[in-house]
Amino acid sequence: MNNSLIIALDFPDKKKVEEFLPSFGNEKLFLKVGMELFYAEGPSIVTYLKEQGHDVFLDLKLHDIPNTVKGGMRNLARLGADLVNVHAAGGREMMEAALEGLEAGVGVGEKRPFCIAVTQLTSTSETQMSRDQLITVSLEESVCHYASVAQQAGLDGVVCSAHEAKMISERVGEGFLKVTPGIRLAGGGAGDQKRVATPKFARGEGASAIVVGRPITQAENPLESYLALKNEWEGVLL
Ligand code: C5P
């Protein structure tokens, strides 16, 4: 889990995934299945990727009443995903219920998937946060608060921007996972992301893993982009 580069498979269906993956040869990947792909293909997409030997982050960002999240997580745990997530905004009881569901879904003696919480989406700016959520503390304070609630609930970490990773480590300790999307190589287009960072910056700030979508999936040569990002993330000097 630690030091992973997670590729966001933001594709409309399995056909596109089957076109995308062969360029990576036998490389064992950590792949993120989000709502677009999951809603098109259902649980079988997770089984398919696991059968290919990859790790899977099922990024469905659950956010509902505790009982519903518990039931949802019980079923997601049965799929064999390695990492799942919830919105911290759902509250401590909801996050505790998520963990209970995961524990209930895995077989006896099996390890439950890691579970992390989304704090503030990396597409959210402070202006949007105060306008739409009526949260008037700073974005950093909101993210840190969500991180400590997630930790109190027993979660393994958070999804956050690389810009917040250091601050979160200071607040809740370095062992708490910080999975950071919004990653771009220097000079890369941000798209709809507001709080972007380079892999090197993320590493320096103590991120545990980075999530990269379009810079790899939309690249002319996905393997080349993947390796460039991975080398920078791992601090490999070329
Ligand atoms: O294409 P890009 O690299 O911006 O993709 C980032 C991925 O990370 C997307 O799949 C997005 O849903 C996800 N993500 C995010 N911000 C969060 C949580 C997840 O960008 N806070």
Coordinates of N, CA and C and ligand atoms in Angstrom, one line a residue:
M1 N 0.8 -1.2 0.0 CA 0.0 0.0 0.0 C 0.9 1.3 0.0
N2 N 1.9 1.3 1.0 CA 2.7 2.4 1.0 C 3.6 2.5 -0.2
N3 N 3.8 3.8 -0.7 CA 4.7 4.1 -1.8 C 4.1 3.6 -3.2
S4 N 2.8 3.4 -3.2 CA 2.2 2.9 -4.5 C 1.9 4.1 -5.4
L5 N 1.9 3.9 -6.7 CA 1.4 4.8 -7.7 C 0.1 4.1 -8.2
I6 N -1.0 4.7 -7.9 CA -2.3 4.1 -8.2 C -2.8 4.8 -9.5
I7 N -3.1 3.9 -10.5 CA -3.6 4.5 -11.8 C -5.2 4.5 -11.7
A8 N -5.7 5.7 -11.9 CA -7.2 5.8 -11.9 C -7.8 5.4 -13.3
L9 N -8.5 4.3 -13.3 CA -9.1 3.8 -14.5 C -10.4 4.5 -14.8
D10 N -10.3 5.8 -15.1 CA -11.5 6.5 -15.4 C -12.0 6.3 -16.8
F11 N -12.5 5.1 -17.1 CA -12.9 4.7 -18.4 C -14.4 4.4 -18.3
P12 N -15.1 4.6 -19.5 CA -16.6 4.3 -19.5 C -16.9 2.8 -19.3
D13 N -16.1 1.9 -19.8 CA -16.4 0.5 -19.7 C -15.2 -0.4 -19.8
K14 N -15.4 -1.7 -19.7 CA -14.3 -2.7 -19.6 C -13.6 -2.8 -20.9
K15 N -14.3 -2.5 -22.0 CA -13.6 -2.6 -23.3 C -12.4 -1.6 -23.4
K16 N -12.7 -0.4 -22.9 CA -11.6 0.6 -22.9 C -10.4 0.1 -22.0
V17 N -10.8 -0.5 -20.9 CA -9.7 -1.0 -19.9 C -8.9 -2.1 -20.6
E18 N -9.6 -2.9 -21.4 CA -8.9 -4.0 -22.1 C -8.0 -3.5 -23.2
E19 N -8.3 -2.3 -23.7 CA -7.5 -1.7 -24.7 C -6.3 -1.0 -24.1
F20 N -6.5 -0.5 -22.8 CA -5.5 0.3 -22.1 C -4.4 -0.6 -21.4
L21 N -4.8 -1.7 -20.8 CA -3.9 -2.4 -19.9 C -2.7 -3.2 -20.7
P22 N -2.9 -3.7 -21.9 CA -1.9 -4.5 -22.5 C -0.6 -3.7 -22.7
S23 N -0.6 -2.4 -22.8 CA 0.6 -1.6 -23.0 C 1.6 -1.7 -21.8
F24 N 1.0 -2.2 -20.6 CA 1.9 -2.3 -19.4 C 2.5 -3.7 -19.3
G25 N 2.3 -4.6 -20.3 CA 2.9 -5.9 -20.2 C 2.6 -6.6 -19.0
N26 N 3.6 -7.2 -18.3 CA 3.4 -8.0 -17.1 C 3.5 -7.2 -15.8
E27 N 3.6 -5.9 -16.0 CA 3.8 -5.0 -14.8 C 2.6 -5.2 -13.8
K28 N 2.9 -5.4 -12.6 CA 1.8 -5.5 -11.6 C 1.4 -4.1 -11.2
L29 N 0.1 -3.8 -11.4 CA -0.3 -2.4 -11.2 C -1.3 -2.3 -10.0
F30 N -1.4 -1.1 -9.5 CA -2.4 -0.8 -8.5 C -3.4 0.1 -9.2
L31 N -4.6 -0.4 -9.4 CA -5.6 0.3 -10.3 C -6.8 0.8 -9.5
K32 N -7.2 1.9 -9.8 CA -8.4 2.5 -9.1 C -9.6 2.4 -10.0
V33 N -10.7 1.8 -9.5 CA -11.9 1.7 -10.2 C -12.9 2.7 -9.5
G34 N -13.3 3.6 -10.3 CA -14.2 4.7 -9.7 C -15.6 4.4 -10.1
M35 N -16.5 5.3 -9.8 CA -17.9 5.1 -10.1 C -18.3 4.9 -11.5
E36 N -17.6 5.6 -12.4 CA -17.9 5.5 -13.9 C -17.8 4.0 -14.3
L37 N -16.7 3.4 -14.1 CA -16.4 2.1 -14.5 C -17.3 1.0 -13.7
F38 N -17.4 1.3 -12.4 CA -18.1 0.3 -11.6 C -19.6 0.3 -11.9
Y39 N -20.1 1.5 -12.2 CA -21.6 1.5 -12.5 C -21.8 0.9 -13.9
A40 N -20.8 0.9 -14.7 CA -21.0 0.2 -16.1 C -20.9 -1.3 -16.0
E41 N -19.9 -1.7 -15.2 CA -19.5 -3.1 -15.3 C -19.9 -3.9 -14.0
G42 N -20.1 -3.2 -12.9 CA -20.5 -4.0 -11.7 C -19.3 -4.7 -11.1
P43 N -19.6 -5.5 -10.1 CA -18.5 -6.2 -9.3 C -17.6 -7.0 -10.2
S44 N -18.0 -7.5 -11.3 CA -17.1 -8.3 -12.1 C -15.8 -7.6 -12.6
I45 N -15.9 -6.3 -12.7 CA -14.7 -5.6 -13.1 C -13.6 -5.7 -12.0
V46 N -13.9 -5.8 -10.8 CA -13.0 -6.0 -9.7 C -12.4 -7.4 -9.8
T47 N -13.2 -8.3 -9.9 CA -12.8 -9.7 -10.0 C -11.8 -9.9 -11.2
Y48 N -12.2 -9.3 -12.3 CA -11.4 -9.3 -13.5 C -10.0 -8.8 -13.3
L49 N -9.9 -7.6 -12.7 CA -8.6 -7.0 -12.4 C -7.8 -7.8 -11.4
K50 N -8.4 -8.3 -10.4 CA -7.7 -9.1 -9.4 C -7.2 -10.4 -10.1
E51 N -8.0 -11.0 -11.0 CA -7.5 -12.2 -11.7 C -6.3 -11.9 -12.5
Q52 N -6.1 -10.7 -13.0 CA -5.0 -10.3 -13.7 C -3.7 -10.0 -12.8
G53 N -3.9 -10.1 -11.5 CA -2.8 -10.0 -10.6 C -2.6 -8.6 -10.1
H54 N -3.6 -7.7 -10.4 CA -3.4 -6.3 -9.9 C -4.0 -6.0 -8.6
D55 N -3.6 -5.0 -7.9 CA -4.2 -4.5 -6.7 C -5.3 -3.5 -7.1
V56 N -6.4 -3.5 -6.3 CA -7.5 -2.6 -6.7 C -8.0 -1.7 -5.6
F57 N -8.0 -0.4 -5.9 CA -8.6 0.6 -5.0 C -10.0 0.8 -5.6
L58 N -11.0 0.5 -4.8 CA -12.4 0.7 -5.2 C -12.9 2.0 -4.7
D59 N -12.9 3.0 -5.5 CA -13.1 4.4 -5.1 C -14.6 4.8 -5.3
L60 N -15.4 4.3 -4.4 CA -16.8 4.5 -4.6 C -17.3 5.6 -3.6
K61 N -16.5 6.0 -2.7 CA -16.8 7.2 -1.8 C -18.1 7.1 -1.2
L62 N -18.3 6.0 -0.4 CA -19.6 5.8 0.3 C -20.0 7.0 1.2
H63 N -21.2 7.4 1.2 CA -21.7 8.4 2.1 C -23.2 8.3 2.3
D64 N -23.6 7.7 3.4 CA -25.0 7.4 3.6 C -25.2 7.2 5.1
I65 N -26.4 6.7 5.5 CA -26.6 6.5 6.9 C -25.7 5.2 7.3
P66 N -25.3 5.2 8.6 CA -24.4 4.1 8.9 C -24.8 2.7 8.5
N67 N -26.1 2.4 8.7 CA -26.6 1.0 8.5 C -26.4 0.7 7.0
T68 N -26.7 1.6 6.1 CA -26.6 1.4 4.7 C -25.1 1.3 4.3
V69 N -24.3 2.1 4.8 CA -22.8 2.0 4.5 C -22.3 0.7 5.0
K70 N -22.7 0.2 6.2 CA -22.2 -1.1 6.7 C -22.6 -2.2 5.7
G71 N -23.8 -2.2 5.3 CA -24.3 -3.3 4.3 C -23.5 -3.2 3.0
G72 N -23.3 -2.0 2.5 CA -22.6 -1.8 1.3 C -21.2 -2.3 1.4
M73 N -20.5 -1.9 2.5 CA -19.1 -2.3 2.7 C -19.0 -3.8 2.9
R74 N -20.0 -4.5 3.5 CA -19.9 -5.9 3.7 C -19.8 -6.6 2.3
N75 N -20.6 -6.1 1.4 CA -20.6 -6.6 0.0 C -19.4 -6.3 -0.7
L76 N -18.9 -5.1 -0.6 CA -17.6 -4.7 -1.3 C -16.4 -5.5 -0.8
A77 N -16.4 -5.8 0.5 CA -15.3 -6.6 1.1 C -15.2 -8.0 0.4
R78 N -16.4 -8.5 0.0 CA -16.4 -9.8 -0.6 C -15.8 -9.8 -2.0
L79 N -15.6 -8.6 -2.6 CA -15.1 -8.6 -3.9 C -13.6 -8.7 -4.0
G80 N -12.9 -8.6 -2.8 CA -11.5 -8.7 -2.8 C -10.7 -7.5 -3.1
A81 N -11.4 -6.3 -3.0 CA -10.7 -5.0 -3.2 C -9.6 -4.9 -2.1
D82 N -8.5 -4.1 -2.4 CA -7.5 -3.9 -1.5 C -7.7 -2.7 -0.7
L83 N -8.4 -1.7 -1.3 CA -8.6 -0.4 -0.6 C -9.9 0.1 -1.0
V84 N -10.7 0.7 -0.1 CA -12.0 1.3 -0.3 C -12.1 2.6 0.4
N85 N -13.1 3.4 0.1 CA -13.2 4.7 0.8 C -14.6 5.1 1.1
V86 N -14.7 6.1 2.0 CA -16.0 6.8 2.4 C -15.7 8.3 2.4
H87 N -16.8 9.1 2.5 CA -16.6 10.5 2.7 C -16.6 10.7 4.2
A88 N -15.6 11.4 4.7 CA -15.5 11.7 6.1 C -16.7 12.6 6.6
A89 N -17.3 13.3 5.6 CA -18.5 14.1 6.0 C -19.6 13.3 6.5
G90 N -19.6 12.0 6.2 CA -20.7 11.1 6.7 C -20.6 11.0 8.2
G91 N -19.5 11.3 8.8 CA -19.4 11.3 10.3 C -18.8 10.1 10.9
R92 N -18.4 10.2 12.2 CA -17.7 9.1 12.9 C -18.5 7.8 12.9
E93 N -19.8 7.9 13.2 CA -20.6 6.6 13.3 C -20.6 5.9 12.0
M94 N -20.8 6.7 10.9 CA -20.8 6.1 9.6 C -19.5 5.4 9.2
M95 N -18.4 6.0 9.6 CA -17.1 5.4 9.3 C -16.9 4.2 10.2
E96 N -17.3 4.2 11.4 CA -17.2 3.0 12.2 C -18.0 1.9 11.6
A97 N -19.2 2.2 11.1 CA -20.1 1.2 10.5 C -19.4 0.7 9.2
A98 N -18.7 1.5 8.5 CA -18.0 1.0 7.3 C -17.0 -0.1 7.7
L99 N -16.3 0.2 8.8 CA -15.3 -0.8 9.2 C -16.0 -2.1 9.6
E100 N -17.1 -2.0 10.4 CA -17.8 -3.2 10.8 C -18.3 -4.0 9.6
G101 N -18.8 -3.3 8.6 CA -19.2 -4.0 7.4 C -18.1 -4.7 6.7
L102 N -16.9 -4.0 6.6 CA -15.8 -4.7 6.0 C -15.3 -5.9 6.7
E103 N -15.3 -5.8 8.1 CA -14.9 -7.0 8.9 C -15.9 -8.1 8.7
A104 N -17.1 -7.8 8.6 CA -18.2 -8.8 8.4 C -18.1 -9.5 7.0
G105 N -17.6 -8.7 6.1 CA -17.6 -9.2 4.7 C -16.4 -10.1 4.3
V106 N -15.3 -10.0 5.1 CA -14.2 -10.8 4.7 C -14.3 -12.2 5.5
G107 N -13.6 -13.2 4.9 CA -13.7 -14.5 5.6 C -12.9 -14.5 6.9
V108 N -13.2 -15.5 7.7 CA -12.5 -15.6 9.0 C -11.0 -15.7 8.8
G109 N -10.3 -14.9 9.6 CA -8.8 -14.9 9.5 C -8.3 -14.1 8.3
E110 N -9.2 -13.6 7.4 CA -8.7 -12.7 6.3 C -8.6 -11.3 6.7
K111 N -7.7 -10.6 6.1 CA -7.5 -9.2 6.4 C -8.5 -8.3 5.7
R112 N -9.2 -7.4 6.3 CA -10.1 -6.5 5.6 C -9.4 -5.6 4.7
P113 N -10.0 -5.0 3.7 CA -9.4 -4.0 2.8 C -9.1 -2.8 3.7
F114 N -8.0 -2.1 3.3 CA -7.8 -0.8 3.9 C -9.0 0.1 3.6
C115 N -9.3 1.0 4.5 CA -10.4 1.9 4.3 C -9.9 3.4 4.7
I116 N -10.1 4.2 3.7 CA -9.7 5.6 3.9 C -10.8 6.6 3.7
A117 N -10.7 7.8 4.2 CA -11.8 8.8 4.1 C -11.4 9.9 3.1
V118 N -12.4 10.3 2.3 CA -12.2 11.5 1.5 C -12.4 12.7 2.5
T119 N -11.5 13.7 2.5 CA -11.7 14.8 3.4 C -12.4 15.9 2.5
Q120 N -11.7 16.8 1.9 CA -12.3 17.7 0.9 C -11.8 17.3 -0.4
L121 N -12.6 17.1 -1.4 CA -12.2 16.7 -2.7 C -11.1 17.7 -3.2
T122 N -10.2 17.1 -4.0 CA -9.1 18.0 -4.5 C -9.6 18.9 -5.6
S123 N -10.9 18.8 -6.0 CA -11.5 19.7 -7.0 C -12.2 20.9 -6.2
T124 N -12.2 20.8 -4.9 CA -12.8 21.9 -4.1 C -11.9 23.0 -3.7
S125 N -12.3 24.2 -3.9 CA -11.5 25.3 -3.5 C -12.0 25.8 -2.2
E126 N -11.3 26.7 -1.5 CA -11.8 27.2 -0.2 C -13.1 28.1 -0.4
T127 N -13.1 28.8 -1.6 CA -14.2 29.6 -1.9 C -15.5 28.7 -2.0
Q128 N -15.3 27.7 -2.8 CA -16.5 26.7 -3.0 C -16.9 26.1 -1.7
M129 N -15.9 25.8 -0.9 CA -16.2 25.1 0.4 C -17.1 26.0 1.3
S130 N -16.7 27.3 1.4 CA -17.5 28.2 2.2 C -18.8 28.5 1.6
R131 N -18.8 28.7 0.3 CA -20.1 29.0 -0.4 C -21.1 27.9 -0.4
D132 N -20.6 26.6 -0.7 CA -21.5 25.5 -0.9 C -21.8 24.7 0.4
Q133 N -20.7 24.6 1.2 CA -20.9 23.7 2.4 C -21.0 24.6 3.7
L134 N -20.9 25.9 3.5 CA -21.0 26.8 4.6 C -20.0 26.5 5.7
I135 N -18.8 26.0 5.3 CA -17.7 25.7 6.2 C -16.8 26.9 6.2
T136 N -16.7 27.6 7.3 CA -16.0 28.9 7.2 C -14.6 28.9 7.8
V137 N -14.2 27.7 8.3 CA -12.8 27.6 8.7 C -12.0 27.4 7.4
S138 N -10.6 27.5 7.5 CA -9.8 27.3 6.3 C -9.9 25.9 5.8
L139 N -9.6 25.8 4.5 CA -9.7 24.4 3.9 C -8.8 23.5 4.6
E140 N -7.6 24.0 5.0 CA -6.6 23.1 5.7 C -7.2 22.6 7.1
E141 N -7.9 23.5 7.8 CA -8.5 23.2 9.0 C -9.6 22.1 8.9
S142 N -10.4 22.3 7.8 CA -11.4 21.4 7.5 C -10.9 20.0 7.2
V143 N -9.8 20.0 6.4 CA -9.2 18.7 6.0 C -8.6 18.0 7.3
C144 N -7.9 18.8 8.1 CA -7.3 18.2 9.3 C -8.3 17.7 10.3
H145 N -9.4 18.4 10.4 CA -10.5 18.0 11.3 C -11.1 16.7 10.8
Y146 N -11.4 16.6 9.5 CA -11.9 15.3 8.9 C -10.9 14.2 9.2
A147 N -9.6 14.5 9.0 CA -8.6 13.4 9.2 C -8.6 12.9 10.6
S148 N -8.8 13.8 11.6 CA -8.7 13.3 13.0 C -10.0 12.6 13.3
V149 N -11.2 13.0 12.7 CA -12.4 12.2 13.0 C -12.3 10.8 12.4
A150 N -11.7 10.8 11.2 CA -11.5 9.5 10.5 C -10.6 8.6 11.3
Q151 N -9.6 9.2 11.9 CA -8.6 8.4 12.8 C -9.3 7.9 14.0
Q152 N -10.2 8.8 14.6 CA -10.9 8.3 15.8 C -11.8 7.2 15.5
A153 N -12.4 7.2 14.3 CA -13.3 6.1 13.9 C -12.5 4.8 13.6
G154 N -11.2 4.9 13.5 CA -10.4 3.7 13.3 C -10.0 3.4 11.9
L155 N -10.3 4.4 11.0 CA -9.9 4.3 9.6 C -8.3 4.2 9.4
D156 N -7.9 3.8 8.2 CA -6.5 3.7 8.0 C -5.8 4.9 7.5
G157 N -6.6 5.9 7.0 CA -6.0 7.1 6.4 C -7.0 7.9 5.7
V158 N -6.5 8.8 4.9 CA -7.4 9.7 4.1 C -6.9 9.9 2.7
V159 N -7.9 10.4 1.9 CA -7.5 10.9 0.6 C -7.4 12.4 0.8
C160 N -6.3 13.0 0.3 CA -6.1 14.4 0.5 C -5.2 14.9 -0.6
S161 N -5.1 16.2 -0.7 CA -4.1 16.8 -1.6 C -2.7 16.7 -1.0
A162 N -1.7 16.6 -1.9 CA -0.4 16.5 -1.4 C 0.0 17.7 -0.6
H163 N -0.7 18.8 -0.8 CA -0.4 20.1 -0.1 C -0.8 19.9 1.4
E164 N -1.7 18.9 1.7 CA -2.2 18.8 3.0 C -1.5 17.6 3.8
A165 N -0.7 16.9 3.1 CA -0.1 15.6 3.7 C 0.7 15.9 4.9
K166 N 1.6 16.9 4.9 CA 2.5 17.1 6.0 C 1.7 17.5 7.2
M167 N 0.8 18.5 7.0 CA -0.1 19.0 8.1 C -0.9 17.8 8.7
I168 N -1.4 16.9 7.9 CA -2.2 15.8 8.4 C -1.2 14.9 9.3
S169 N 0.0 14.6 8.8 CA 0.9 13.8 9.6 C 1.2 14.5 10.9
E170 N 1.3 15.8 10.9 CA 1.6 16.5 12.2 C 0.4 16.3 13.1
R171 N -0.8 16.4 12.6 CA -2.0 16.3 13.4 C -2.3 14.9 13.9
V172 N -2.2 13.9 13.0 CA -2.6 12.5 13.4 C -1.5 11.5 13.4
G173 N -0.3 11.9 13.0 CA 0.8 10.9 13.0 C 1.1 10.4 11.6
E174 N 2.4 10.0 11.5 CA 2.9 9.7 10.1 C 2.4 8.4 9.6
G175 N 2.0 7.5 10.5 CA 1.5 6.2 10.1 C 0.1 6.2 9.4
F176 N -0.6 7.3 9.5 CA -1.9 7.4 8.9 C -1.7 7.6 7.4
L177 N -2.4 6.7 6.6 CA -2.2 6.8 5.2 C -2.7 8.1 4.6
K178 N -1.9 8.7 3.6 CA -2.3 9.9 2.9 C -2.2 9.6 1.4
V179 N -3.3 9.3 0.8 CA -3.4 8.9 -0.6 C -3.8 10.2 -1.3
T180 N -2.9 10.6 -2.3 CA -3.0 11.9 -2.8 C -3.3 11.9 -4.3
P181 N -4.5 12.3 -4.8 CA -4.7 12.5 -6.2 C -4.4 14.0 -6.6
G182 N -4.7 14.3 -7.8 CA -4.4 15.7 -8.3 C -2.9 15.8 -8.6
I183 N -2.3 14.7 -9.1 CA -0.9 14.7 -9.4 C -0.6 15.0 -10.9
R184 N 0.3 15.9 -11.1 CA 0.7 16.3 -12.5 C 2.2 16.4 -12.6
L185 N 2.8 16.1 -13.7 CA 4.2 16.4 -13.9 C 4.3 17.9 -14.1
A186 N 5.4 18.5 -13.8 CA 5.5 20.0 -14.0 C 5.1 20.3 -15.4
G187 N 4.3 21.3 -15.5 CA 3.8 21.8 -16.9 C 2.6 21.0 -17.4
G188 N 2.2 20.0 -16.7 CA 1.0 19.2 -17.2 C -0.3 20.0 -16.9
G189 N -1.4 19.8 -17.7 CA -2.6 20.6 -17.5 C -3.3 20.0 -16.2
A190 N -3.9 21.0 -15.5 CA -4.6 20.6 -14.2 C -6.0 20.0 -14.5
G191 N -6.6 20.3 -15.6 CA -8.0 19.8 -15.8 C -8.9 20.5 -14.8
D192 N -9.8 19.7 -14.2 CA -10.7 20.3 -13.2 C -10.1 20.3 -11.8
Q193 N -8.9 19.8 -11.6 CA -8.3 19.8 -10.3 C -7.9 21.1 -9.9
K194 N -8.1 21.5 -8.6 CA -7.7 22.8 -8.1 C -6.4 22.8 -7.3
R195 N -6.1 21.6 -6.6 CA -4.9 21.6 -5.8 C -4.0 20.5 -6.3
V196 N -3.3 20.8 -7.4 CA -2.4 19.8 -8.0 C -1.0 19.9 -7.4
A197 N -0.2 18.8 -7.6 CA 1.2 18.7 -7.1 C 1.9 17.7 -8.0
T198 N 3.2 17.9 -8.0 CA 4.1 16.9 -8.8 C 4.3 15.7 -7.9
P199 N 4.7 14.5 -8.5 CA 5.1 13.4 -7.6 C 6.2 13.7 -6.6
K200 N 7.2 14.4 -7.1 CA 8.3 14.8 -6.2 C 7.8 15.6 -5.0
F201 N 6.9 16.5 -5.3 CA 6.4 17.3 -4.2 C 5.6 16.4 -3.2
A202 N 4.8 15.6 -3.7 CA 4.0 14.7 -2.9 C 4.9 13.8 -2.0
R203 N 6.0 13.3 -2.6 CA 6.9 12.5 -1.8 C 7.5 13.3 -0.7
G204 N 8.0 14.5 -1.0 CA 8.6 15.4 0.0 C 7.7 15.7 1.1
E205 N 6.4 15.8 0.8 CA 5.4 16.1 1.8 C 4.9 14.9 2.7
G206 N 5.4 13.7 2.3 CA 5.1 12.5 3.1 C 3.9 11.8 2.6
A207 N 3.4 12.0 1.4 CA 2.3 11.2 0.9 C 2.6 9.7 0.9
S208 N 1.6 8.9 1.2 CA 1.8 7.4 1.2 C 1.7 6.8 -0.1
A209 N 0.8 7.4 -0.9 CA 0.5 6.9 -2.3 C 0.0 8.0 -3.1
I210 N 0.2 7.9 -4.5 CA -0.3 8.9 -5.3 C -1.3 8.3 -6.3
V211 N -2.3 9.1 -6.7 CA -3.3 8.6 -7.6 C -3.2 9.4 -8.9
V212 N -3.0 8.8 -10.0 CA -2.9 9.5 -11.3 C -3.9 9.0 -12.3
G213 N -4.6 9.9 -12.9 CA -5.6 9.5 -13.9 C -5.2 9.9 -15.3
R214 N -5.7 11.0 -15.7 CA -5.6 11.5 -17.1 C -4.1 11.7 -17.5
P215 N -3.2 12.1 -16.7 CA -1.8 12.1 -17.2 C -1.3 10.8 -17.7
I216 N -1.9 9.7 -17.3 CA -1.5 8.4 -17.8 C -2.6 7.9 -18.8
T217 N -3.8 7.9 -18.4 CA -4.9 7.3 -19.3 C -5.1 8.1 -20.6
Q218 N -4.8 9.4 -20.6 CA -5.0 10.2 -21.8 C -3.7 10.4 -22.6
A219 N -2.6 9.8 -22.1 CA -1.3 10.1 -22.7 C -1.2 9.3 -24.0
E220 N -0.4 9.9 -24.9 CA -0.2 9.2 -26.2 C 0.5 7.9 -25.9
N221 N 1.5 7.9 -25.0 CA 2.2 6.6 -24.6 C 2.0 6.4 -23.1
P222 N 0.9 5.7 -22.7 CA 0.6 5.6 -21.3 C 1.8 4.9 -20.5
L223 N 2.5 4.0 -21.0 CA 3.5 3.3 -20.3 C 4.7 4.3 -20.0
E224 N 5.0 5.1 -21.0 CA 6.1 6.1 -20.9 C 5.7 7.1 -19.8
S225 N 4.5 7.6 -19.8 CA 4.0 8.5 -18.8 C 4.0 7.9 -17.4
Y226 N 3.5 6.7 -17.3 CA 3.5 6.0 -16.1 C 4.9 5.9 -15.5
L227 N 5.9 5.5 -16.3 CA 7.2 5.3 -15.8 C 7.9 6.6 -15.4
A228 N 7.5 7.7 -16.2 CA 8.1 9.0 -15.8 C 7.6 9.5 -14.5
L229 N 6.3 9.3 -14.3 CA 5.6 9.7 -13.0 C 6.2 8.8 -11.8
K230 N 6.3 7.5 -12.1 CA 6.7 6.5 -11.1 C 8.2 6.8 -10.7
N231 N 9.0 7.1 -11.7 CA 10.4 7.4 -11.4 C 10.5 8.6 -10.5
E232 N 9.7 9.6 -10.9 CA 9.8 10.8 -10.1 C 9.3 10.6 -8.7
W233 N 8.2 9.8 -8.6 CA 7.6 9.5 -7.3 C 8.5 8.7 -6.4
E234 N 9.3 7.8 -7.0 CA 10.2 6.9 -6.3 C 11.6 7.5 -6.1
G235 N 11.7 8.7 -6.7 CA 13.0 9.4 -6.5 C 14.1 8.8 -7.3
V236 N 13.8 8.1 -8.4 CA 14.8 7.5 -9.2 C 15.4 8.6 -10.1
L237 N 16.8 8.7 -10.0 CA 17.5 9.8 -10.8 C 17.8 9.1 -12.1
L238 N 17.4 9.8 -13.2 CA 17.7 9.2 -14.6 C 18.8 9.9 -15.2
Ligands
C5P1 O1 -7.3 12.5 -14.0 P1 -6.9 12.8 -12.6 O2 -5.4 12.5 -12.3 O3 -7.2 14.2 -12.1 O4 -7.7 11.8 -11.7 C1 -7.7 11.8 -10.3 C2 -8.6 10.7 -9.8 O5 -8.6 10.7 -8.4 C3 -10.0 10.7 -10.3 O6 -10.4 9.4 -10.5 C4 -10.8 11.3 -9.1 O7 -12.1 10.8 -9.0 C5 -10.0 10.8 -7.9 N1 -10.1 11.7 -6.7 C6 -9.7 13.0 -6.7 N2 -9.8 13.7 -5.6 C7 -10.3 13.2 -4.4 C8 -10.6 11.8 -4.4 C9 -10.5 11.1 -5.6 O8 -9.3 13.5 -7.7 N3 -10.3 13.9 -3.3

